[in-house]
Coordinates of C-alpha atoms and ligand atoms in Angstrom, one line a residue:
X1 CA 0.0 0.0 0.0
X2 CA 2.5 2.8 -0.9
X3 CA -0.1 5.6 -1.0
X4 CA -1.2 4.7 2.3
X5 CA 2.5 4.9 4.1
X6 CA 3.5 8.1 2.2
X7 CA 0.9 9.8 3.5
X8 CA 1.5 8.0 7.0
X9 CA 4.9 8.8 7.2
X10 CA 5.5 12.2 6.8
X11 CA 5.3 13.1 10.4
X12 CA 2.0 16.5 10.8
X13 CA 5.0 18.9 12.6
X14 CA 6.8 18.4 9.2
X15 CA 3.7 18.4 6.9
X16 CA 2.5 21.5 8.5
X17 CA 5.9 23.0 7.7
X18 CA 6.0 21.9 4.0
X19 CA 2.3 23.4 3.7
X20 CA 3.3 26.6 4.7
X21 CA 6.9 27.2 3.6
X22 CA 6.8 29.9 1.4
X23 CA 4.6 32.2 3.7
X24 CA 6.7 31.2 6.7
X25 CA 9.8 32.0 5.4
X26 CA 8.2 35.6 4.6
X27 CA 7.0 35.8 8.3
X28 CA 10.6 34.8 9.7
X29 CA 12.3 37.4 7.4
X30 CA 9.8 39.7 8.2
X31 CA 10.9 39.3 11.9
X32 CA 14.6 38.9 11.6
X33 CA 14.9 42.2 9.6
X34 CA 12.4 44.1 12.1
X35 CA 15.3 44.1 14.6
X36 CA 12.7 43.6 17.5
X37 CA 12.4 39.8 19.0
X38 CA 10.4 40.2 21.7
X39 CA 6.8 40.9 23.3
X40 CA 6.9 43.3 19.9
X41 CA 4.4 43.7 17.2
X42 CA 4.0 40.3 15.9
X43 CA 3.1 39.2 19.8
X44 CA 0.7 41.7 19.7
X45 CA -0.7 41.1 16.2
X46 CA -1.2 37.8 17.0
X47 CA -2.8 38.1 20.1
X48 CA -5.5 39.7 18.4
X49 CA -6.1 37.6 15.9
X50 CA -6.2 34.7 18.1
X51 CA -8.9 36.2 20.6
X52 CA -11.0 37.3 17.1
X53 CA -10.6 33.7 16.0
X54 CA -12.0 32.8 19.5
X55 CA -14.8 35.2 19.3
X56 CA -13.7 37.7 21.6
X57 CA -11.6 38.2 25.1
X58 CA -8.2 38.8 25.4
X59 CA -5.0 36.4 24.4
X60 CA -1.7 36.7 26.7
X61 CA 0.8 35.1 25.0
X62 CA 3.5 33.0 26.5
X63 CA 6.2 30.7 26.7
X64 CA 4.3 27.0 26.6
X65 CA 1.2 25.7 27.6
X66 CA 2.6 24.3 30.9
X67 CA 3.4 27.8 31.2
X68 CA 0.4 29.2 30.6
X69 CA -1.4 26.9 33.0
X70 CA 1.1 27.9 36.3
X71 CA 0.2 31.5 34.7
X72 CA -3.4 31.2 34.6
X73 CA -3.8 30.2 38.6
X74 CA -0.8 32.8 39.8
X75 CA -3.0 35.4 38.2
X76 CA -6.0 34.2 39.7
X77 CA -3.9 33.9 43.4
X78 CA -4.0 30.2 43.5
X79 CA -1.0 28.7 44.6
X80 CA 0.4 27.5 47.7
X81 CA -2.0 27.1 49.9
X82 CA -4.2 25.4 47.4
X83 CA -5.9 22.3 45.9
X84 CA -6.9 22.6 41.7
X85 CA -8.6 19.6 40.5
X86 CA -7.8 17.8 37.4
X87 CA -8.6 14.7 35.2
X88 CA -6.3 11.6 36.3
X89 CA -6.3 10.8 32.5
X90 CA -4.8 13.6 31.2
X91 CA -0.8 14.3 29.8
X92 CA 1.2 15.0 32.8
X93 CA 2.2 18.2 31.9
X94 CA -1.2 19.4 33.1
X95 CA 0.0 18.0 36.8
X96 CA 3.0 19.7 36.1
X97 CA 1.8 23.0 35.2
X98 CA -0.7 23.4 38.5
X99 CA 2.0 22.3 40.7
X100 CA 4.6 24.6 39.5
X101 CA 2.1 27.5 40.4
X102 CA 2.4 26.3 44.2
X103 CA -1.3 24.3 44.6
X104 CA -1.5 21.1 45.3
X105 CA -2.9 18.3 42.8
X106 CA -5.9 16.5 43.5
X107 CA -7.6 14.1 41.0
X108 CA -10.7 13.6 39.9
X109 CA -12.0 10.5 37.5
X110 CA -13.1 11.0 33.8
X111 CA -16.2 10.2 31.9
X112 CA -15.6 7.0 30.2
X113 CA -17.4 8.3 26.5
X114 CA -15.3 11.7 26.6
X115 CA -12.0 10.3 28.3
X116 CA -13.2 14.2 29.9
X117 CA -13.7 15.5 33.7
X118 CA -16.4 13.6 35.1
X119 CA -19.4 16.2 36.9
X120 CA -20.0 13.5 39.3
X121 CA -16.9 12.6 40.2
X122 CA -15.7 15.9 40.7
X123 CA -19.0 16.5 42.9
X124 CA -18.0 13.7 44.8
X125 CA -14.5 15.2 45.4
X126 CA -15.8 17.9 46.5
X127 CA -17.9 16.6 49.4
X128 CA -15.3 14.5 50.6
X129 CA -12.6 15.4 53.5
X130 CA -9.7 16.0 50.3
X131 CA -12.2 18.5 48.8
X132 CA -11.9 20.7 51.5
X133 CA -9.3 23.4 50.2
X134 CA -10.1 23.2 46.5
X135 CA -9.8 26.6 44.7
X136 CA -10.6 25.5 41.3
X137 CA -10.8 22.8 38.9
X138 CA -9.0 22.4 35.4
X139 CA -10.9 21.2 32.9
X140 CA -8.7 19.2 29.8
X141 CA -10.7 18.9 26.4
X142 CA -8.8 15.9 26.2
X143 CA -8.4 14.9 22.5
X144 CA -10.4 18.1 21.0
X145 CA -13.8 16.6 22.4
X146 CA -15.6 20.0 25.0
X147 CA -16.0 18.3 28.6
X148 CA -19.7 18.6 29.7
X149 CA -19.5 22.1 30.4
X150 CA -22.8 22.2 32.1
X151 CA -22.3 19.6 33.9
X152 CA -19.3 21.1 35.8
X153 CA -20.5 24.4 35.8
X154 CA -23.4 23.2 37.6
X155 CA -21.0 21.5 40.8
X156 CA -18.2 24.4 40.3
X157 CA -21.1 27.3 41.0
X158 CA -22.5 24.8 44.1
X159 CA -19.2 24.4 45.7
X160 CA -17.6 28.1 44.5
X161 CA -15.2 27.4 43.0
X162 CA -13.3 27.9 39.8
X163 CA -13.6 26.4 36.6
X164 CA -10.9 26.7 34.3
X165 CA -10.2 25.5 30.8
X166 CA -6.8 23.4 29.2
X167 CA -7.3 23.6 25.6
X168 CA -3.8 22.6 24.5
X169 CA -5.7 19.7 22.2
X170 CA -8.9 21.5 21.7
X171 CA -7.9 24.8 19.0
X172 CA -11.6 24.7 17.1
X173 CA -13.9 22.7 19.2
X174 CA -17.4 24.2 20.0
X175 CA -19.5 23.3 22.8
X176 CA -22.6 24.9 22.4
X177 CA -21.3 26.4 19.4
X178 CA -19.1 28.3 21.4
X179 CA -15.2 28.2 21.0
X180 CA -13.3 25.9 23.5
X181 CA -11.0 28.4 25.4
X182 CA -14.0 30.8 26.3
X183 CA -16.1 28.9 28.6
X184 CA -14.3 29.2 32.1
X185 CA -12.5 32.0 33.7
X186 CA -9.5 31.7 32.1
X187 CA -8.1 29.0 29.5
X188 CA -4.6 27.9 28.7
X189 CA -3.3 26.6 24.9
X190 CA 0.1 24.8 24.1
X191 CA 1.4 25.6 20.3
X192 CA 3.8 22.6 21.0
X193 CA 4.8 21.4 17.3
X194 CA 1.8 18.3 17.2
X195 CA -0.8 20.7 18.6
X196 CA -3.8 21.6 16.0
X197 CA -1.9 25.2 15.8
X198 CA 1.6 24.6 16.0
X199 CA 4.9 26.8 16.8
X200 CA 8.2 25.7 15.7
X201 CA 9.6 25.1 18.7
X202 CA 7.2 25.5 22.2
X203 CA 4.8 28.6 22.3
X204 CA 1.8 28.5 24.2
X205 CA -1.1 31.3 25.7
X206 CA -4.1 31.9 28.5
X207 CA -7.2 33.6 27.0
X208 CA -9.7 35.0 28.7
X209 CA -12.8 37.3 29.0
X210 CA -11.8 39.1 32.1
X211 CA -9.7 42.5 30.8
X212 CA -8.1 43.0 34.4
X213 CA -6.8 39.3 34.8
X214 CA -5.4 39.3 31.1
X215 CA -3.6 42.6 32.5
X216 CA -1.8 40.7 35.4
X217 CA -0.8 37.7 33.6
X218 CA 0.6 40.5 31.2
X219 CA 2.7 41.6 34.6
X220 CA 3.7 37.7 35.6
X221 CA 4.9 37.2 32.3
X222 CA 7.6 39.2 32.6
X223 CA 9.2 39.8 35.9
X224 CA 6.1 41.2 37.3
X225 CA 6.9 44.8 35.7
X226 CA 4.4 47.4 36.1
X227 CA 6.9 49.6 34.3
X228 CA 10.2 48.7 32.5
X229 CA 13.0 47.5 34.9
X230 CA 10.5 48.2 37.8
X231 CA 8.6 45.0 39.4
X232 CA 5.0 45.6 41.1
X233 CA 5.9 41.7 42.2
X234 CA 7.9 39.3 41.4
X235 CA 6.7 37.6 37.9
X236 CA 8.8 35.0 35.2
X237 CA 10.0 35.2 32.5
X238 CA 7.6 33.8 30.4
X239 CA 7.2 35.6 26.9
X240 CA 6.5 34.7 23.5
X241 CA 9.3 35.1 21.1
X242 CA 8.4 37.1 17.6
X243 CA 9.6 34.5 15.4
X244 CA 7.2 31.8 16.9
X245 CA 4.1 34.3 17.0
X246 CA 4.8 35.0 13.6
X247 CA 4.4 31.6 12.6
X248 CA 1.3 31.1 14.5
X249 CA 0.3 34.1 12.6
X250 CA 0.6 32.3 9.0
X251 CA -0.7 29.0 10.5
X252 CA -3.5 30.4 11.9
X253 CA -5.0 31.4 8.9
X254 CA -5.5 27.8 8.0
X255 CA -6.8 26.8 11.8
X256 CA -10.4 26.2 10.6
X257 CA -9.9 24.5 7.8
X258 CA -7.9 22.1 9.2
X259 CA -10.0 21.4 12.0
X260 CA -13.2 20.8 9.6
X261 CA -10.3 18.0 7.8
X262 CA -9.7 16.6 10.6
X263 CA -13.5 15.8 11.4
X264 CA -13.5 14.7 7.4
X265 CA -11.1 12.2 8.4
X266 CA -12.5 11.3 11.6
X267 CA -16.0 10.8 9.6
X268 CA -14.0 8.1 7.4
X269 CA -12.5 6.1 10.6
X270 CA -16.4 6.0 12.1
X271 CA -17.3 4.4 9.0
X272 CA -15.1 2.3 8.6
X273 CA -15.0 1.2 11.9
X274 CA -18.8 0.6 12.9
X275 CA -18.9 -2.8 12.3
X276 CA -15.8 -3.9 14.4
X277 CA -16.8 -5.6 17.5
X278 CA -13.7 -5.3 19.2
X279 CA -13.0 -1.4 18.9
X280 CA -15.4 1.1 20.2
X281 CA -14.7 4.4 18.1
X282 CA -14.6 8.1 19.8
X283 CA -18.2 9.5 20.9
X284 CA -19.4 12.7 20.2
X285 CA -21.8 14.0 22.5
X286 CA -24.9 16.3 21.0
X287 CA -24.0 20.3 20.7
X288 CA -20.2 19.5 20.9
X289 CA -17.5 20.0 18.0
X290 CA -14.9 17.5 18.6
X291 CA -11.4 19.2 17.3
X292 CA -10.2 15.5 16.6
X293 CA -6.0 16.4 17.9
X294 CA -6.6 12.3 18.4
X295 CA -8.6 10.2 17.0
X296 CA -8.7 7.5 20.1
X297 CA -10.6 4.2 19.7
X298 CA -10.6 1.6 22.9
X299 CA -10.4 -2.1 22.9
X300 CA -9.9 -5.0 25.3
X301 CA -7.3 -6.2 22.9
X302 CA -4.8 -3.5 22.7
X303 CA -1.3 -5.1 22.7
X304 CA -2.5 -7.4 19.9
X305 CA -4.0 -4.8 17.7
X306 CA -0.9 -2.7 18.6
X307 CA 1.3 -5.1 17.4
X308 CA -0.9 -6.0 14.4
X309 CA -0.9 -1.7 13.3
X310 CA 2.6 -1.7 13.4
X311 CA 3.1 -4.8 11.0
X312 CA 1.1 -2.8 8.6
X313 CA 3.0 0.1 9.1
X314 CA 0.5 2.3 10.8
X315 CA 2.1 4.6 13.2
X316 CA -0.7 3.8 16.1
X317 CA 0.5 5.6 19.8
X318 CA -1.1 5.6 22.7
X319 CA -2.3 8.5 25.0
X320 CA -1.7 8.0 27.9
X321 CA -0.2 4.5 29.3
X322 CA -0.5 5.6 33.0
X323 CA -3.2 7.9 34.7
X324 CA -1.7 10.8 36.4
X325 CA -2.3 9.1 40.4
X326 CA -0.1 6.0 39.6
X327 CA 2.9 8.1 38.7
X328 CA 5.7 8.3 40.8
X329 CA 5.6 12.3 40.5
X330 CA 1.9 13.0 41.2
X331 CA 1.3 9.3 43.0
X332 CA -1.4 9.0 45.6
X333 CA -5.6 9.4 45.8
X334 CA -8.6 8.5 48.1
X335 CA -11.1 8.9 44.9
X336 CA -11.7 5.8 43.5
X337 CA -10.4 6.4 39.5
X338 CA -11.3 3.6 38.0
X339 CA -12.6 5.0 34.7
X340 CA -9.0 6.5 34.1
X341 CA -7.0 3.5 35.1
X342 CA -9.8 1.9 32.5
X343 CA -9.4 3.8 29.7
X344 CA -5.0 4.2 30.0
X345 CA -5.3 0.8 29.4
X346 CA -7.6 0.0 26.6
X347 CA -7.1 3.8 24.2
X348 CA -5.1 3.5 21.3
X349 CA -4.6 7.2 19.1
X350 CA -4.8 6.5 15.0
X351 CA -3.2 8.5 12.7
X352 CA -5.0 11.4 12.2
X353 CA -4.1 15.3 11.0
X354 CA -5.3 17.5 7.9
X355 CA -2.4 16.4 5.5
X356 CA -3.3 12.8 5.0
X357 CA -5.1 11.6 2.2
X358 CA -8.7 10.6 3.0
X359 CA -7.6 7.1 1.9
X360 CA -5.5 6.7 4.7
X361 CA -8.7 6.2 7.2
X362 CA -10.1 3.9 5.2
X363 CA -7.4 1.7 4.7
X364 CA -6.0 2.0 8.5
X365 CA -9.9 1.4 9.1
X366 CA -9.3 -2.1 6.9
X367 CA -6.7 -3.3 8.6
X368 CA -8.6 -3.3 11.8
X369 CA -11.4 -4.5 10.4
X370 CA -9.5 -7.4 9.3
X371 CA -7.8 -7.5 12.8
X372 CA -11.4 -7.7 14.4
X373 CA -12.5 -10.6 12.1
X374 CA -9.8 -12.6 13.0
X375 CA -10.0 -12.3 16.5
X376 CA -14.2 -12.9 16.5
Ligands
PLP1 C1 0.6 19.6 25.3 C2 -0.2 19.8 26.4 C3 0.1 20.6 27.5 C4 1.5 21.2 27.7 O1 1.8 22.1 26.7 P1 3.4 22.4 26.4 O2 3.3 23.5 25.4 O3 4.1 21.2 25.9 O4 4.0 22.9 27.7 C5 -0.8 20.8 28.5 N1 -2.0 20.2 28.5 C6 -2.4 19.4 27.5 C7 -3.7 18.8 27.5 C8 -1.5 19.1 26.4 O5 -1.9 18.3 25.4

């Protein structure tokens, strides 16, 4: 099948590259020669356009999405001193990013369907002793698929406390039709090089609809300075370079479109995949947009079909091979998580991203179907 691996194996940092070279090399010119490199008019430009491509708010550009999620709670004075909830099936950055701000982690299960923060779990968290504390929860739209956003809302306005957004997979998706990244206080992005937008190199942002705490992460960012060379605290040094927001620039103009590919391709794996018995393909739930950064089936049978995917030369990963509470860094919780220890075993992520050929479902879709026979 040679279409199938040339499309497979040319890796989406380097595809997205290719796509844009001509424009990009514009951009980075366009930087080099402006003799500015930092938090200049690029930074700004794009900070913009990414809060217009949002639907409004502000943008606060920074260094990486791990960044931007430490940001997002010193802003809103969570730190030591407090608890933020998140998903145990999530990538460990997210752990990493809320305990670099000073809070303590505390986990919560996920909705099986969504592989997202589960309301009742949460709830549940937060009626228990290791609720007591909790400041805020993060909410990961874990693959592109919007967690139930009423459903949380509902237990974060009983209990008070904060509900905040991590949309490093989620550029595009809607819930509601509105834009992932604008339903909590505040939301952090990653524009790591396999994100839906990508950076070359790490880049990442908070958004939100609240002017004033937009203004203090603009303080935190760098050094804390109210002024030049004069600190109303003491911030990071967390900025945006020019040459990466200039590349999120020319990417971003193709942001839509290759979300709405993405769900093209996604369409072509459901297909293909409804009649396998072994493989349960991704759900979308009614008045969500899923933004498809995985395409993430389960099975009972994953080392097997594993094995079998890589025979046929299908680059197949999977996301994520150990929940957050069983790892040595973030190890320990009283919640039940079974749902998360469930699905790090069973999910496997297929190839998907807007430069392969809508062939390659199909036939990556064959080859499991073929897998599934043989094992009924
Ligand atoms: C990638 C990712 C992050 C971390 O972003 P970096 O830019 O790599 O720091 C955080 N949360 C989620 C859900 C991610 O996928």
């Amino acid at each position: 099948m040679p279409s199938l691996l040339n499309t497979l194996s040319v890796p989406y940092p380097l595809a997205d590259q290719h796509r844009h070279e001509p424009a990009l090399r514009g951009a980075w010119q366009r930087v080099c020669e402006s003799g500015s490199y930092i938090l200049g008019r690029e930074v700004e430009a794009f900070e913009k356009e990414y809060a217009a491509f949002l639907g409004g708010g502000r943008v606060v550009g920074v260094a990486s999405g791990t960044d931007a999620i430490e940001l997002m709670l010193r802003a809103l004075n969570i730190g030591s001193g407090s608890k933020v909830v998140v998903p145990s099936f999530a990538p460990s950055a997210v752990a990493s990013g809320v305990r670099r701000s000073g809070a303590e982690v505390v986990f919560a299960d996920i909705d099986p369907h969504t592989f997202t923060l589960c309301p009742e779990s949460l709830a549940a968290l937060l009626r228990s002793p290791q609720g007591s504390g909790v400041d805020a929860a993060l909410v990961v739209h874990l693959y592109g698929h919007p967690a139930d956003w009423q459903g949380l809302r509902s237990v974060a306005v009983e209990h008070g406390i904060e509900l905040l957004e991590d949309c490093a997979q989620a550029h595009g998706a809607l819930w509601q039709g509105r834009m992932a990244g604008t339903l909590g206080r505040a939301a952090a992005f990653s524009f790591y090089p396999t994100k839906n937008l990508a950076a070359l190199g790490d880049a990442g942002a908070v958004a939100t609809q609240d002017a004033e705490l937009a203004e203090r992460l603009r303080l935190i960012r760098e050094y804390g300075w109210g002024r030049r060379n004069v600190s109303d605290f003491a911030g990071v040094n967390s900025r945006l370079d020019e040459l990466q927001a200039a590349v999120l620039r020319v990417k971003l103009g193709s942001l839509r479109d290759n979300v709405l590919q993405r769900r093209r391709l996604a369409a072509v794996y459901d297909a293909s995949l409804s009649g396998c018995r072994m493989v349960v393909p991704p759900v979308v739930r009614g008045g969500c947009e899923h933004a498809y950064h995985q395409y993430v089936i389960r099975t009972k049978n994953r080392e097997a079909l594993l094995q079998h995917l890589q025979q046929a030369g299908i680059p197949a990963a999977v996301h994520y091979p150990v929940p957050l509470h069983r790892q040595r860094a973030f190890a320990g919780s009283h919640m039940p998580l079974s749902e998360a220890e469930r699905a790090a075993s069973e999910v496997i992520s297929l190839p998907v991203h807007p430069y392969l050929s809508e062939e390659a479902p199909a036939e990556v879709g064959e080859v499991i179907e073929r897998f599934d026979h043989a094992c009924g």
